[in-house]
CSV table of C-alpha atoms in Angstrom, one decimal:
chain,number,residue,atom,x,y,z
A,1,MET,CA,6.1,-10.3,9.7
A,2,TYR,CA,3.9,-11.0,12.5
A,3,TRP,CA,2.1,-8.8,14.9
A,4,ARG,CA,1.8,-10.3,18.3
A,5,ASN,CA,-0.1,-9.0,21.1
A,6,PRO,CA,1.1,-10.2,24.4
A,7,SER,CA,-1.3,-9.2,27.3
A,8,ALA,CA,-4.3,-11.0,24.8
A,9,TRP,CA,-5.2,-13.5,23.8
A,10,SER,CA,-6.0,-15.0,20.5
A,11,PRO,CA,-8.4,-17.7,19.2
A,12,PHE,CA,-6.6,-17.8,15.9
A,13,GLU,CA,-3.6,-18.8,17.3
A,14,GLU,CA,-4.2,-22.3,16.0
A,15,LEU,CA,-4.9,-21.3,13.1
A,16,ARG,CA,-2.0,-18.9,12.4
A,17,SER,CA,0.8,-22.0,11.9
A,18,LEU,CA,-2.3,-23.6,9.6
A,19,GLN,CA,-2.4,-20.9,7.8
A,20,ARG,CA,1.1,-19.5,7.3
A,21,GLU,CA,1.8,-23.4,5.9
A,22,MET,CA,-1.1,-22.7,3.7
A,23,ASN,CA,0.6,-20.0,2.2
A,24,ARG,CA,3.8,-21.2,1.7
A,25,LEU,CA,1.9,-24.7,-0.8
A,26,PHE,CA,0.3,-21.5,-2.8
A,27,ASP,CA,2.3,-19.4,-3.2
A,28,GLY,CA,4.4,-20.6,-5.7
A,29,TYR,CA,0.9,-22.0,-7.7
A,30,GLU,CA,1.2,-19.1,-9.9
A,31,ARG,CA,3.7,-16.6,-10.8
A,32,GLY,CA,2.4,-13.3,-11.8
A,33,THR,CA,5.2,-11.0,-10.9
A,34,ALA,CA,8.5,-11.1,-10.0
A,35,LEU,CA,7.8,-10.6,-6.2
A,36,SER,CA,5.8,-13.9,-4.7
A,37,ARG,CA,3.8,-11.5,-2.3
A,38,PHE,CA,2.4,-9.9,-3.5
A,39,PRO,CA,0.2,-7.2,-2.8
A,40,ALA,CA,0.7,-7.5,1.0
A,41,LEU,CA,-2.4,-8.1,2.9
A,42,ASN,CA,-3.8,-6.8,5.9
A,43,VAL,CA,-6.4,-10.2,7.5
A,44,TRP,CA,-8.1,-8.6,10.6
A,45,GLY,CA,-10.9,-11.3,12.9
A,46,ASN,CA,-13.3,-11.6,15.5
A,47,ASN,CA,-15.1,-14.6,15.8
A,48,GLU,CA,-17.9,-13.4,13.4
A,49,ARG,CA,-16.2,-12.6,10.3
A,50,VAL,CA,-12.7,-11.6,9.0
A,51,VAL,CA,-11.3,-8.2,7.4
A,52,VAL,CA,-9.1,-8.7,3.9
A,53,THR,CA,-6.9,-5.5,3.0
A,54,ALA,CA,-4.6,-4.9,0.4
A,55,GLU,CA,-2.6,-2.3,-0.6
A,56,LEU,CA,-4.0,-2.1,-4.4
A,57,PRO,CA,-3.0,1.7,-5.8
A,58,GLY,CA,-3.8,1.9,-9.2
A,59,LEU,CA,-5.5,-0.7,-10.5
A,60,GLU,CA,-9.7,-1.2,-13.2
A,61,ILE,CA,-12.3,-2.5,-10.9
A,62,ASP,CA,-12.2,-5.0,-14.3
A,63,ASP,CA,-8.9,-5.7,-13.8
A,64,LEU,CA,-9.3,-8.1,-10.3
A,65,ASP,CA,-10.7,-11.5,-9.2
A,66,ILE,CA,-12.1,-12.0,-5.7
A,67,SER,CA,-12.9,-15.7,-4.9
A,68,VAL,CA,-13.5,-17.8,-1.8
A,69,VAL,CA,-13.7,-21.1,-1.5
A,70,HIS,CA,-14.9,-22.6,1.7
A,71,ASN,CA,-12.2,-21.3,3.8
A,72,GLN,CA,-9.7,-20.1,1.2
A,73,LEU,CA,-9.8,-16.3,-0.9
A,74,THR,CA,-7.9,-16.3,-3.7
A,75,ILE,CA,-7.2,-12.0,-5.0
A,76,LYS,CA,-6.3,-11.7,-8.7
A,77,GLY,CA,-5.0,-9.1,-10.9
A,78,GLU,CA,-3.8,-7.4,-12.5
A,79,ARG,CA,-2.1,-3.7,-13.6
A,80,GLN,CA,-2.1,-2.8,-16.3
A,81,ARG,CA,1.1,-0.6,-18.0
A,82,GLU,CA,0.6,2.9,-18.2
A,83,PRO,CA,1.2,3.0,-22.6
A,84,VAL,CA,4.7,5.4,-23.0
A,85,ALA,CA,3.2,8.2,-25.8
A,86,GLU,CA,6.6,9.2,-27.5
A,87,ASP,CA,7.7,12.6,-27.5
A,88,VAL,CA,8.1,11.0,-23.6
A,89,ILE,CA,11.3,10.0,-22.0
A,90,CYS,CA,11.5,8.4,-18.5
A,91,HIS,CA,13.8,8.9,-16.6
A,92,ARG,CA,12.0,6.4,-13.6
A,93,SER,CA,10.4,3.8,-13.6
A,94,GLU,CA,9.9,1.9,-10.2
A,95,ARG,CA,6.0,1.6,-9.6
A,96,ASN,CA,5.8,-2.2,-11.5
A,97,ALA,CA,2.9,-3.9,-13.3
A,98,GLY,CA,1.9,-7.4,-14.3
A,99,LYS,CA,-0.8,-10.0,-12.9
A,100,PHE,CA,-1.2,-11.0,-9.6
A,101,VAL,CA,-2.3,-13.5,-7.4
A,102,ARG,CA,-2.6,-14.2,-4.0
A,103,THR,CA,-4.7,-16.8,-1.8
A,104,VAL,CA,-4.9,-16.3,1.9
A,105,ARG,CA,-6.5,-19.6,4.6
A,106,LEU,CA,-9.7,-18.4,6.2
A,107,PRO,CA,-9.7,-19.0,10.3
A,108,PHE,CA,-13.1,-20.2,9.0
A,109,ALA,CA,-15.5,-20.5,6.5
A,110,VAL,CA,-17.3,-17.7,5.3
A,111,GLU,CA,-20.6,-17.2,3.9
A,112,ASN,CA,-20.3,-16.8,0.2
A,113,ASP,CA,-22.9,-14.4,-0.7
A,114,LYS,CA,-22.5,-12.3,1.6
A,115,VAL,CA,-18.5,-11.5,0.7
A,116,ALA,CA,-18.4,-7.6,0.2
A,117,ALA,CA,-15.5,-5.5,-1.5
A,118,LYS,CA,-13.9,-2.4,-2.1
A,119,TYR,CA,-12.1,-0.8,-4.3
A,120,GLU,CA,-11.0,3.1,-1.7
A,121,LYS,CA,-7.8,5.3,-3.0
A,122,GLY,CA,-6.2,2.5,-3.9
A,123,VAL,CA,-7.0,-0.2,-1.1
A,124,LEU,CA,-9.3,-3.2,-1.2
A,125,THR,CA,-11.6,-4.5,1.5
A,126,ILE,CA,-13.4,-7.9,2.0
A,127,ASP,CA,-15.3,-8.3,4.3
A,128,LEU,CA,-16.0,-12.3,5.0
A,129,PRO,CA,-18.5,-12.6,7.8
A,130,ARG,CA,-18.6,-16.7,9.1
A,131,SER,CA,-20.5,-18.7,7.8
A,132,GLU,CA,-23.2,-19.2,9.4
A,133,THR,CA,-23.1,-23.7,10.0
A,134,THR,CA,-19.5,-22.9,11.4
A,135,LYS,CA,-20.2,-20.0,14.6
A,136,PRO,CA,-19.9,-21.8,17.9
A,137,LYS,CA,-23.4,-23.0,18.8
A,138,ARG,CA,-23.8,-22.5,23.2
A,139,ILE,CA,-25.3,-25.8,24.4
A,140,GLU,CA,-27.6,-25.5,26.7
A,141,ILE,CA,-27.6,-27.9,30.0
A,142,LYS,CA,-29.9,-29.5,32.1
A,143,THR,CA,-30.9,-29.9,35.4
A,144,SER,CA,-34.0,-32.0,36.1
B,1,MET,CA,30.2,-4.2,30.2
B,2,LYS,CA,28.5,-0.8,30.9
B,3,ASP,CA,25.6,-0.2,33.8
B,4,ALA,CA,22.3,1.8,33.1
B,5,LYS,CA,24.2,4.5,35.0
B,6,GLU,CA,25.9,4.6,32.8
B,7,LYS,CA,24.2,4.4,29.6
B,8,ALA,CA,22.1,6.9,30.8
B,9,LEU,CA,24.2,9.3,30.8
B,10,GLU,CA,26.1,9.3,27.5
B,11,LYS,CA,25.8,11.4,25.3
B,12,VAL,CA,23.3,9.8,22.1
B,13,GLU,CA,24.8,11.0,18.6
B,14,HIS,CA,21.1,11.5,16.5
B,15,SER,CA,21.6,12.7,12.3
B,16,GLU,CA,18.4,12.1,11.0
B,17,PRO,CA,15.6,14.5,12.1
B,18,GLU,CA,13.3,12.3,13.9
B,19,LEU,CA,9.4,11.5,12.9
B,20,THR,CA,6.5,13.3,15.8
B,21,HIS,CA,3.6,11.5,14.4
B,22,GLU,CA,2.7,8.2,14.7
B,23,GLY,CA,3.8,5.2,12.5
B,24,ARG,CA,6.5,4.6,10.0
B,25,GLU,CA,7.7,7.2,6.9
B,26,TYR,CA,7.4,5.0,3.7
B,27,THR,CA,9.4,5.8,0.1
B,28,PRO,CA,6.2,5.7,-2.1
B,29,LEU,CA,7.0,3.8,-5.6
B,30,THR,CA,7.6,7.3,-7.9
B,31,ASP,CA,7.5,6.6,-11.7
B,32,ILE,CA,9.5,10.3,-13.3
B,33,CYS,CA,9.4,11.3,-16.9
B,34,GLU,CA,9.5,14.3,-19.1
B,35,LYS,CA,7.8,15.5,-22.5
B,36,GLU,CA,9.2,18.4,-23.4
B,37,ASP,CA,7.3,21.2,-21.6
B,38,MET,CA,6.3,19.3,-18.5
B,39,ILE,CA,7.5,16.7,-15.9
B,40,LEU,CA,5.8,14.1,-14.7
B,41,LEU,CA,5.5,12.1,-11.5
B,42,ARG,CA,3.5,9.7,-10.5
B,43,CYS,CA,3.3,8.2,-7.3
B,44,ASP,CA,1.9,4.7,-5.9
B,45,MET,CA,0.7,5.5,-2.6
B,46,PRO,CA,-2.4,3.5,-0.8
B,47,GLY,CA,-4.6,4.9,1.6
B,48,VAL,CA,-4.0,8.5,1.0
B,49,GLY,CA,-7.3,11.1,0.7
B,50,ASP,CA,-7.8,14.1,-0.8
B,51,GLY,CA,-7.1,16.3,1.5
B,52,GLN,CA,-4.2,14.5,3.0
B,53,ILE,CA,-1.4,15.4,0.3
B,54,ASP,CA,1.2,17.7,1.2
B,55,ILE,CA,2.8,19.4,-2.3
B,56,ARG,CA,6.2,21.5,-1.8
B,57,LEU,CA,8.4,23.6,-4.6
B,58,GLU,CA,11.0,25.2,-2.8
B,59,ASN,CA,15.2,25.6,-4.1
B,60,ASN,CA,14.8,23.2,-6.9
B,61,GLU,CA,13.6,20.7,-4.5
B,62,LEU,CA,9.9,18.6,-5.4
B,63,GLU,CA,8.9,17.4,-1.3
B,64,ILE,CA,4.9,14.9,-1.5
B,65,VAL,CA,3.9,14.1,1.2
B,66,GLY,CA,1.2,12.1,1.8
B,67,LYS,CA,-0.8,10.3,4.8
B,68,GLN,CA,-2.4,7.0,5.4
B,69,SER,CA,-5.3,7.2,6.7
B,70,ALA,CA,-5.2,3.4,8.9
B,71,ASP,CA,-7.6,0.9,7.8
B,72,THR,CA,-8.0,-0.3,10.7
B,73,PRO,CA,-11.8,-2.8,12.2
B,74,GLU,CA,-13.0,-2.0,15.0
B,75,GLY,CA,-13.6,-5.0,17.4
B,76,MET,CA,-11.6,-6.9,15.7
B,77,ASP,CA,-7.9,-8.6,15.8
B,78,LEU,CA,-4.7,-8.2,13.9
B,79,MET,CA,-4.2,-11.6,12.8
B,80,MET,CA,-1.7,-11.1,9.7
B,81,GLY,CA,-0.2,-8.1,9.9
B,82,GLU,CA,2.2,-7.3,6.1
B,83,TYR,CA,1.5,-3.7,6.1
B,84,GLN,CA,1.5,-0.4,8.1
B,85,THR,CA,0.6,1.7,7.5
B,86,GLY,CA,2.3,5.4,7.8
B,87,VAL,CA,3.2,8.4,6.2
B,88,PHE,CA,4.5,8.5,2.6
B,89,ARG,CA,7.1,11.6,1.8
B,90,ARG,CA,9.8,11.9,-0.8
B,91,LYS,CA,12.0,14.8,-1.7
B,92,PHE,CA,13.0,15.5,-5.3
B,93,SER,CA,15.9,17.5,-6.6
B,94,ILE,CA,14.5,19.2,-10.1
B,95,PRO,CA,16.5,21.7,-11.7
B,96,GLN,CA,14.7,22.9,-14.2
B,97,LEU,CA,12.9,26.1,-13.9
B,98,ILE,CA,9.0,25.5,-13.0
B,99,ASP,CA,6.1,27.1,-13.4
B,100,ARG,CA,4.3,27.0,-10.0
B,101,ASP,CA,1.3,28.6,-11.2
B,102,LYS,CA,0.4,26.3,-13.0
B,103,ILE,CA,2.0,23.0,-11.8
B,104,HIS,CA,-1.1,20.7,-11.3
B,105,ALA,CA,-1.9,17.2,-9.8
B,106,ARG,CA,-4.0,14.7,-9.4
B,107,LEU,CA,-5.1,12.4,-6.7
B,108,HIS,CA,-7.5,8.4,-8.2
B,109,ASP,CA,-7.2,5.2,-7.1
B,110,GLY,CA,-3.9,6.0,-4.8
B,111,VAL,CA,-1.7,7.0,-7.1
B,112,LEU,CA,-0.7,11.1,-7.1
B,113,ASP,CA,0.5,12.6,-10.6
B,114,VAL,CA,2.1,15.3,-10.4
B,115,GLU,CA,2.5,18.4,-13.6
B,116,LEU,CA,5.3,19.8,-13.3
B,117,PRO,CA,5.5,22.9,-17.0
B,118,LYS,CA,8.5,24.1,-16.8
B,119,ALA,CA,8.9,27.6,-17.9
B,120,ASP,CA,9.5,29.1,-20.3
B,121,GLN,CA,13.0,30.1,-21.0
B,122,ALA,CA,13.1,26.1,-20.3
B,123,LYS,CA,11.4,25.3,-23.2
B,124,PRO,CA,13.7,24.5,-25.9
B,125,ARG,CA,14.0,27.2,-28.2
B,126,LYS,CA,14.9,26.5,-31.3
B,127,ILE,CA,17.4,28.6,-32.8
B,128,GLN,CA,16.7,28.9,-36.7
B,129,ILE,CA,20.4,28.6,-39.0
B,130,SER,CA,19.9,31.4,-41.5
B,131,THR,CA,22.7,29.8,-44.0
B,132,GLY,CA,23.8,32.4,-46.2
B,133,GLY,CA,26.7,32.6,-48.7
């Protein structure tokens, strides 16, 4: 699903198609669960930073592994299956457990040291500031 | 082809109750387990905070509603949107008699745990078999 705001021009338009291709490339890399695209991600961006959010309820922070290389973000993790006591009968088991890996290509390289992640209410939010060296610099025009 | 005027006058049929709030309604994935003395429900409800949950038990129907907080960062464009936020809602039919005063719910990291203790009459009672003769 892709959202498009027809009235706004987004500088990331071109990069979206590139991103889609990269996602396809990395999706088959490691398959932990039956779904090839888990977790679902929302990627927000502007010229200064990118924010990635994912719905990942019921995770322990220790079971989450987030890594960044240049402009690639990889989210790896595992949701543990809760042990069922002997005297318990389960009528329904819809919540899945297991490992997952997801790699997303970002529109620009980010400052690895300044990447911040928080996990609140079961939502993982990763804040990735743009790498200084990739920020567009205004070029002064000298007139003589 | 019906023209615009005809279409405007057509009565529209509606069978589902419609939403009166923004955002879609989602069905939270739920595990249901039963112990001798209680029913346990566990729902995945990411992005829902403590004050945003509503649990009602009426006429053997349990309804759970949880509103997700919209996590929209300010001053940013959505570049890739694979999920939306909205409201989680699910109804369960609970035929067993539940002790309403002792219903206990806990929300932790986007997972809602609901404990529905069975009313004493609903608990299985061991019947002694007396052997005679």
